[in-house]
Coordinates of N, CA, C and O in Angstrom, one line a residue:
X1 N 13.6 16.3 -30.1 CA 12.2 15.9 -29.8 C 11.9 14.6 -30.6 O 12.3 14.6 -31.8
X2 N 11.3 13.6 -30.0 CA 11.0 12.4 -30.7 C 9.4 12.3 -30.7 O 8.8 12.8 -29.7
X3 N 8.9 11.7 -31.7 CA 7.4 11.6 -31.8 C 7.0 10.2 -32.2 O 7.7 9.5 -33.0
X4 N 6.0 9.7 -31.5 CA 5.4 8.4 -31.7 C 3.9 8.5 -32.0 O 3.2 9.2 -31.3
X5 N 3.4 7.7 -32.9 CA 2.0 7.5 -33.2 C 1.6 6.2 -32.6 O 2.1 5.1 -33.0
X6 N 0.7 6.2 -31.6 CA 0.4 5.0 -30.9 C -1.1 4.8 -30.8 O -1.9 5.7 -30.9
X7 N -1.5 3.5 -30.7 CA -2.9 3.2 -30.5 C -3.3 3.9 -29.2 O -2.5 4.1 -28.2
X8 N -4.6 4.3 -29.1 CA -5.1 5.0 -28.0 C -5.0 4.1 -26.7 O -5.4 2.9 -26.7
X9 N -4.4 4.6 -25.6 CA -4.3 3.8 -24.4 C -5.6 3.6 -23.8 O -6.5 4.4 -23.9
X10 N -5.8 2.5 -23.0 CA -7.0 2.3 -22.2 C -7.1 3.4 -21.2 O -6.1 4.0 -20.7
X11 N -8.3 3.6 -20.7 CA -8.5 4.6 -19.7 C -7.9 4.1 -18.4 O -7.8 2.9 -18.1
X12 N -7.5 5.0 -17.5 CA -6.9 4.6 -16.2 C -7.9 3.7 -15.5 O -7.5 2.9 -14.7
X13 N -9.2 4.0 -15.7 CA -10.2 3.2 -15.0 C -10.2 1.7 -15.4 O -10.8 0.9 -14.7
X14 N -9.5 1.4 -16.5 CA -9.5 0.0 -17.0 C -8.1 -0.7 -16.9 O -7.9 -1.8 -17.5
X15 N -7.1 -0.1 -16.2 CA -5.8 -0.6 -16.3 C -5.5 -1.5 -15.1 O -4.5 -2.3 -15.1
X16 N -6.2 -1.5 -14.0 CA -6.0 -2.3 -12.8 C -7.2 -3.2 -12.6 O -8.3 -2.8 -12.7
X17 N -6.9 -4.4 -12.0 CA -7.9 -5.3 -11.6 C -7.5 -5.9 -10.3 O -6.3 -6.2 -10.1
X18 N -8.5 -6.2 -9.5 CA -8.3 -6.9 -8.2 C -8.5 -8.4 -8.4 O -9.6 -8.8 -8.9
X19 N -7.5 -9.2 -8.1 CA -7.6 -10.6 -8.3 C -7.0 -11.3 -7.1 O -5.9 -11.1 -6.7
X20 N -7.9 -12.0 -6.4 CA -7.5 -12.7 -5.2 C -6.8 -11.8 -4.2 O -5.7 -12.2 -3.6
X21 N -7.3 -10.7 -4.0 CA -6.8 -9.7 -3.0 C -5.6 -8.9 -3.4 O -5.0 -8.2 -2.7
X22 N -5.1 -9.1 -4.7 CA -4.0 -8.4 -5.2 C -4.5 -7.5 -6.3 O -5.4 -7.8 -7.1
X23 N -3.8 -6.3 -6.5 CA -4.1 -5.4 -7.6 C -3.1 -5.7 -8.7 O -1.9 -5.6 -8.4
X24 N -3.5 -6.0 -9.9 CA -2.6 -6.3 -11.0 C -3.0 -5.5 -12.2 O -4.1 -5.0 -12.3
X25 N -2.1 -5.5 -13.2 CA -2.4 -4.9 -14.5 C -3.5 -5.7 -15.2 O -3.3 -7.0 -15.2
X26 N -4.5 -5.1 -15.8 CA -5.5 -5.9 -16.5 C -4.9 -6.5 -17.8 O -3.9 -6.0 -18.3
X27 N -5.5 -7.5 -18.3 CA -5.1 -8.2 -19.5 C -5.1 -7.2 -20.6 O -4.1 -7.2 -21.4
X28 N -6.1 -6.4 -20.7 CA -6.2 -5.4 -21.8 C -5.0 -4.4 -21.7 O -4.4 -4.1 -22.8
X29 N -4.7 -4.0 -20.5 CA -3.6 -3.0 -20.4 C -2.2 -3.7 -20.7 O -1.4 -3.1 -21.4
X30 N -2.0 -4.9 -20.3 CA -0.8 -5.6 -20.6 C -0.6 -5.7 -22.1 O 0.5 -5.5 -22.7
X31 N -1.7 -6.1 -22.8 CA -1.7 -6.2 -24.2 C -1.4 -4.9 -24.9 O -0.6 -4.8 -25.9
X32 N -2.0 -3.8 -24.4 CA -1.7 -2.5 -25.0 C -0.3 -2.1 -24.8 O 0.4 -1.5 -25.7
X33 N 0.3 -2.3 -23.6 CA 1.7 -2.0 -23.3 C 2.6 -2.8 -24.3 O 3.6 -2.2 -24.8
X34 N 2.3 -4.0 -24.5 CA 3.1 -4.8 -25.5 C 3.0 -4.3 -26.9 O 4.0 -4.1 -27.6
X35 N 1.8 -3.9 -27.3 CA 1.6 -3.4 -28.6 C 2.3 -2.0 -28.7 O 3.0 -1.7 -29.7
X36 N 2.2 -1.2 -27.7 CA 2.8 0.1 -27.7 C 4.3 0.1 -27.8 O 4.9 0.8 -28.5
X37 N 4.9 -0.9 -27.1 CA 6.4 -1.1 -27.2 C 6.8 -1.5 -28.6 O 7.8 -1.0 -29.1
X38 N 6.0 -2.3 -29.2 CA 6.2 -2.7 -30.6 C 6.1 -1.6 -31.5 O 6.9 -1.4 -32.4
X39 N 5.1 -0.7 -31.3 CA 4.9 0.5 -32.2 C 6.1 1.4 -32.0 O 6.6 2.0 -33.0
X40 N 6.6 1.6 -30.8 CA 7.7 2.5 -30.6 C 8.9 2.0 -31.2 O 9.7 2.7 -31.9
X41 N 9.2 0.7 -31.1 CA 10.4 0.0 -31.7 C 10.3 0.2 -33.2 O 11.4 0.5 -33.8
X42 N 9.2 0.0 -33.8 CA 9.1 0.0 -35.2 C 9.2 1.5 -35.8 O 9.6 1.7 -36.9
X43 N 9.0 2.5 -34.9 CA 9.1 3.9 -35.3 C 10.5 4.4 -35.0 O 10.8 5.6 -35.3
X44 N 11.3 3.6 -34.3 CA 12.7 4.0 -33.9 C 12.8 4.5 -32.5 O 12.5 5.6 -32.2
X45 N 13.1 3.6 -31.6 CA 13.3 3.9 -30.2 C 14.4 4.9 -30.0 O 15.5 4.7 -30.5
X46 N 14.1 6.0 -29.4 CA 15.1 7.0 -29.0 C 14.9 7.3 -27.5 O 13.9 7.6 -27.0
X47 N 16.0 7.1 -26.8 CA 16.0 7.3 -25.3 C 16.2 8.8 -25.1 O 17.1 9.4 -25.6
X48 N 15.3 9.4 -24.3 CA 15.4 10.8 -23.9 C 15.7 10.8 -22.4 O 15.0 10.3 -21.6
X49 N 16.9 11.3 -22.1 CA 17.4 11.2 -20.7 C 17.1 12.5 -20.0 O 16.8 13.6 -20.6
X50 N 17.2 12.4 -18.6 CA 16.9 13.6 -17.8 C 15.5 13.9 -17.6 O 14.6 13.1 -17.8
X51 N 15.2 15.2 -17.2 CA 13.9 15.7 -17.0 C 13.2 15.9 -18.4 O 13.9 16.4 -19.3
X52 N 12.0 15.5 -18.6 CA 11.4 15.6 -19.9 C 10.0 16.3 -19.9 O 9.4 16.4 -18.8
X53 N 9.7 16.7 -21.1 CA 8.3 17.2 -21.3 C 7.7 16.3 -22.3 O 8.3 15.7 -23.2
X54 N 6.4 16.1 -22.1 CA 5.6 15.2 -23.0 C 4.4 15.9 -23.5 O 3.6 16.5 -22.7
X55 N 4.2 15.9 -24.8 CA 3.1 16.6 -25.4 C 2.3 15.5 -26.1 O 2.8 14.7 -26.9
X56 N 1.0 15.5 -25.8 CA 0.1 14.4 -26.3 C -1.1 15.0 -27.0 O -1.8 15.9 -26.5
X57 N -1.3 14.5 -28.2 CA -2.5 14.8 -29.0 C -3.4 13.5 -29.0 O -2.9 12.5 -29.5
X58 N -4.5 13.6 -28.4 CA -5.5 12.5 -28.3 C -6.5 12.7 -29.4 O -7.2 13.7 -29.5
X59 N -6.6 11.7 -30.3 CA -7.6 11.6 -31.3 C -8.7 10.6 -30.9 O -8.4 9.4 -31.0
X60 N -9.8 11.0 -30.4 CA -10.8 10.0 -29.9 C -11.3 9.2 -31.1 O -11.3 9.6 -32.3
X61 N -11.8 8.0 -30.8 CA -12.3 7.1 -31.8 C -13.7 7.5 -32.3 O -14.2 7.0 -33.3
X62 N -14.4 8.3 -31.5 CA -15.8 8.6 -31.8 C -16.2 9.8 -30.9 O -15.4 10.4 -30.3
X63 N -17.5 10.2 -31.0 CA -18.0 11.4 -30.3 C -18.3 11.1 -28.8 O -18.7 12.1 -28.1
X64 N -18.2 9.9 -28.3 CA -18.5 9.6 -26.9 C -17.7 10.5 -26.0 O -16.5 10.8 -26.3
X65 N -18.2 10.8 -24.8 CA -17.4 11.5 -23.8 C -16.2 10.7 -23.4 O -16.3 9.5 -23.3
X66 N -15.1 11.4 -23.2 CA -13.8 10.8 -22.8 C -13.0 11.8 -22.0 O -12.8 12.9 -22.4
X67 N -12.6 11.3 -20.8 CA -11.7 12.2 -20.0 C -10.3 12.0 -20.5 O -9.7 11.0 -20.5
X68 N -9.7 13.1 -21.0 CA -8.4 13.1 -21.5 C -7.3 12.7 -20.5 O -6.4 11.9 -20.8
X69 N -7.5 13.1 -19.3 CA -6.5 12.8 -18.2 C -6.4 11.3 -17.9 O -5.4 10.8 -17.4
X70 N -7.5 10.6 -18.2 CA -7.5 9.2 -17.9 C -6.6 8.4 -18.9 O -6.5 7.2 -18.7
X71 N -6.1 9.0 -19.9 CA -5.3 8.3 -20.9 C -3.8 8.6 -20.7 O -3.0 7.9 -21.3
X72 N -3.5 9.5 -19.8 CA -2.1 9.9 -19.6 C -1.3 8.9 -18.8 O -0.1 8.6 -19.1
X73 N -1.8 8.2 -17.8 CA -1.1 7.3 -16.9 C -0.5 6.2 -17.8 O 0.7 5.8 -17.6
X74 N -1.3 5.6 -18.7 CA -0.8 4.5 -19.5 C 0.4 5.0 -20.4 O 1.3 4.2 -20.6
X75 N 0.3 6.2 -20.9 CA 1.3 6.7 -21.8 C 2.6 6.9 -21.1 O 3.7 6.5 -21.6
X76 N 2.6 7.4 -19.9 CA 3.8 7.5 -19.1 C 4.4 6.2 -18.8 O 5.6 6.0 -18.9
X77 N 3.6 5.2 -18.4 CA 4.1 3.9 -18.1 C 4.7 3.2 -19.4 O 5.8 2.6 -19.3
X78 N 4.1 3.4 -20.5 CA 4.6 2.9 -21.7 C 6.0 3.5 -22.1 O 6.9 2.8 -22.5
X79 N 6.1 4.8 -22.0 CA 7.3 5.5 -22.3 C 8.5 5.0 -21.5 O 9.6 4.8 -21.9
X80 N 8.2 4.7 -20.2 CA 9.2 4.1 -19.3 C 9.5 2.7 -19.7 O 10.6 2.3 -19.9
X81 N 8.5 1.8 -19.8 CA 8.7 0.4 -20.0 C 9.3 0.1 -21.4 O 10.1 -0.8 -21.5
X82 N 9.1 1.0 -22.4 CA 9.6 0.8 -23.7 C 11.0 1.3 -23.8 O 11.7 1.1 -24.8
X83 N 11.5 2.1 -22.8 CA 12.8 2.6 -22.8 C 13.0 4.0 -23.4 O 14.1 4.5 -23.6
X84 N 11.9 4.7 -23.6 CA 12.0 6.1 -24.2 C 12.5 7.0 -23.1 O 13.4 7.9 -23.3
X85 N 12.0 6.9 -21.8 CA 12.4 7.7 -20.7 C 12.9 6.7 -19.6 O 12.5 5.6 -19.6
X86 N 13.7 7.3 -18.7 CA 14.2 6.4 -17.6 C 13.1 6.1 -16.6 O 13.1 5.0 -16.0
X87 N 12.3 7.1 -16.3 CA 11.2 6.9 -15.2 C 10.1 7.9 -15.5 O 10.4 9.0 -15.8
X88 N 8.9 7.5 -15.4 CA 7.8 8.4 -15.6 C 7.7 9.5 -14.6 O 7.1 10.5 -14.8
X89 N 8.4 9.4 -13.5 CA 8.5 10.5 -12.5 C 9.4 11.6 -13.0 O 9.4 12.7 -12.4
X90 N 10.1 11.4 -14.1 CA 10.9 12.4 -14.7 C 10.1 13.4 -15.6 O 10.7 14.3 -16.2
X91 N 8.9 13.1 -15.8 CA 8.0 14.0 -16.6 C 7.7 15.3 -15.8 O 6.9 15.2 -14.8
X92 N 8.2 16.4 -16.2 CA 8.0 17.7 -15.5 C 6.9 18.5 -16.2 O 6.3 19.4 -15.6
X93 N 6.7 18.3 -17.5 CA 5.7 19.0 -18.3 C 4.9 17.9 -19.0 O 5.4 17.0 -19.6
X94 N 3.5 18.1 -18.8 CA 2.6 17.2 -19.5 C 1.5 18.0 -20.1 O 0.8 18.7 -19.4
X95 N 1.4 18.0 -21.4 CA 0.5 18.9 -22.2 C -0.4 17.9 -23.0 O 0.1 17.2 -23.8
X96 N -1.7 18.0 -22.8 CA -2.6 17.0 -23.5 C -3.7 17.8 -24.2 O -4.3 18.7 -23.6
X97 N -3.9 17.5 -25.5 CA -4.9 18.2 -26.3 C -5.9 17.1 -26.9 O -5.4 16.1 -27.4
X98 N -7.1 17.5 -27.0 CA -8.1 16.7 -27.7 C -8.0 17.2 -29.2 O -8.1 18.4 -29.4
X99 N -7.9 16.3 -30.1 CA -7.9 16.6 -31.5 C -9.1 16.0 -32.2 O -10.0 15.4 -31.6
X100 N -9.1 16.0 -33.6 CA -10.2 15.5 -34.4 C -10.3 14.0 -34.2 O -9.4 13.3 -33.9
X101 N -11.6 13.5 -34.4 CA -11.9 12.1 -34.3 C -11.2 11.3 -35.4 O -11.1 11.8 -36.6
X102 N -10.5 10.2 -35.1 CA -9.9 9.3 -36.0 C -10.5 7.9 -35.7 O -10.4 7.5 -34.5
X103 N -11.1 7.2 -36.6 CA -11.6 5.9 -36.4 C -10.6 5.0 -35.7 O -9.5 4.9 -36.2
X104 N -11.0 4.4 -34.6 CA -10.0 3.6 -33.9 C -9.3 4.3 -32.8 O -8.7 3.7 -31.9
X105 N -9.2 5.6 -32.9 CA -8.4 6.5 -31.9 C -6.9 6.4 -32.2 O -6.4 5.5 -32.9
X106 N -6.3 7.5 -31.7 CA -4.8 7.6 -31.9 C -4.3 8.5 -30.9 O -4.9 9.5 -30.5
X107 N -3.1 8.2 -30.4 CA -2.3 9.1 -29.5 C -1.0 9.5 -30.2 O -0.2 8.6 -30.6
X108 N -0.8 10.8 -30.4 CA 0.5 11.2 -31.0 C 1.2 11.8 -29.8 O 0.8 12.8 -29.2
X109 N 2.4 11.2 -29.5 CA 3.2 11.6 -28.3 C 4.5 12.1 -28.7 O 5.2 11.5 -29.5
X110 N 4.8 13.3 -28.2 CA 6.1 13.9 -28.5 C 6.9 14.0 -27.1 O 6.3 14.5 -26.1
X111 N 8.1 13.7 -27.1 CA 8.9 13.7 -25.9 C 10.2 14.5 -26.1 O 10.9 14.3 -27.1
X112 N 10.5 15.4 -25.2 CA 11.8 16.2 -25.4 C 12.4 16.4 -24.0 O 11.7 16.5 -23.0
X113 N 13.8 16.4 -24.0 CA 14.5 16.7 -22.8 C 14.3 18.1 -22.5 O 14.4 19.0 -23.4
X114 N 14.1 18.5 -21.2 CA 14.0 19.9 -20.8 C 15.3 20.5 -20.5 O 16.2 19.8 -19.9
X115 N 15.5 21.7 -20.8 CA 16.7 22.4 -20.4 C 16.8 22.5 -18.9 O 15.8 22.7 -18.2
X116 N 18.0 22.4 -18.3 CA 18.2 22.5 -16.9 C 18.1 24.0 -16.4 O 18.4 24.9 -17.1

């Protein structure tokens, strides 16, 4: 199992923008993906092959209401684009928990290959 400590991903509601009739990744989302890839690289990129399970602890930045499931899409995309997993469609188990508040927010992500 590999573990990464990452900045809190943007909400799914904020990752896409319509521009001139096309839907593209928002500037904020692209910046977060770049930062997340850098964070993964600095913590030691480990490729997990095959079908995977992902366990996520979300530490909100404050007491405001937050939908946990809106943070998962970005994490799956990041794991794929950074090279941790081959494809986010290989995630067979996704477990997400809200944890204590940490100023600025934090996502602790653990990834493991599942037994066949």
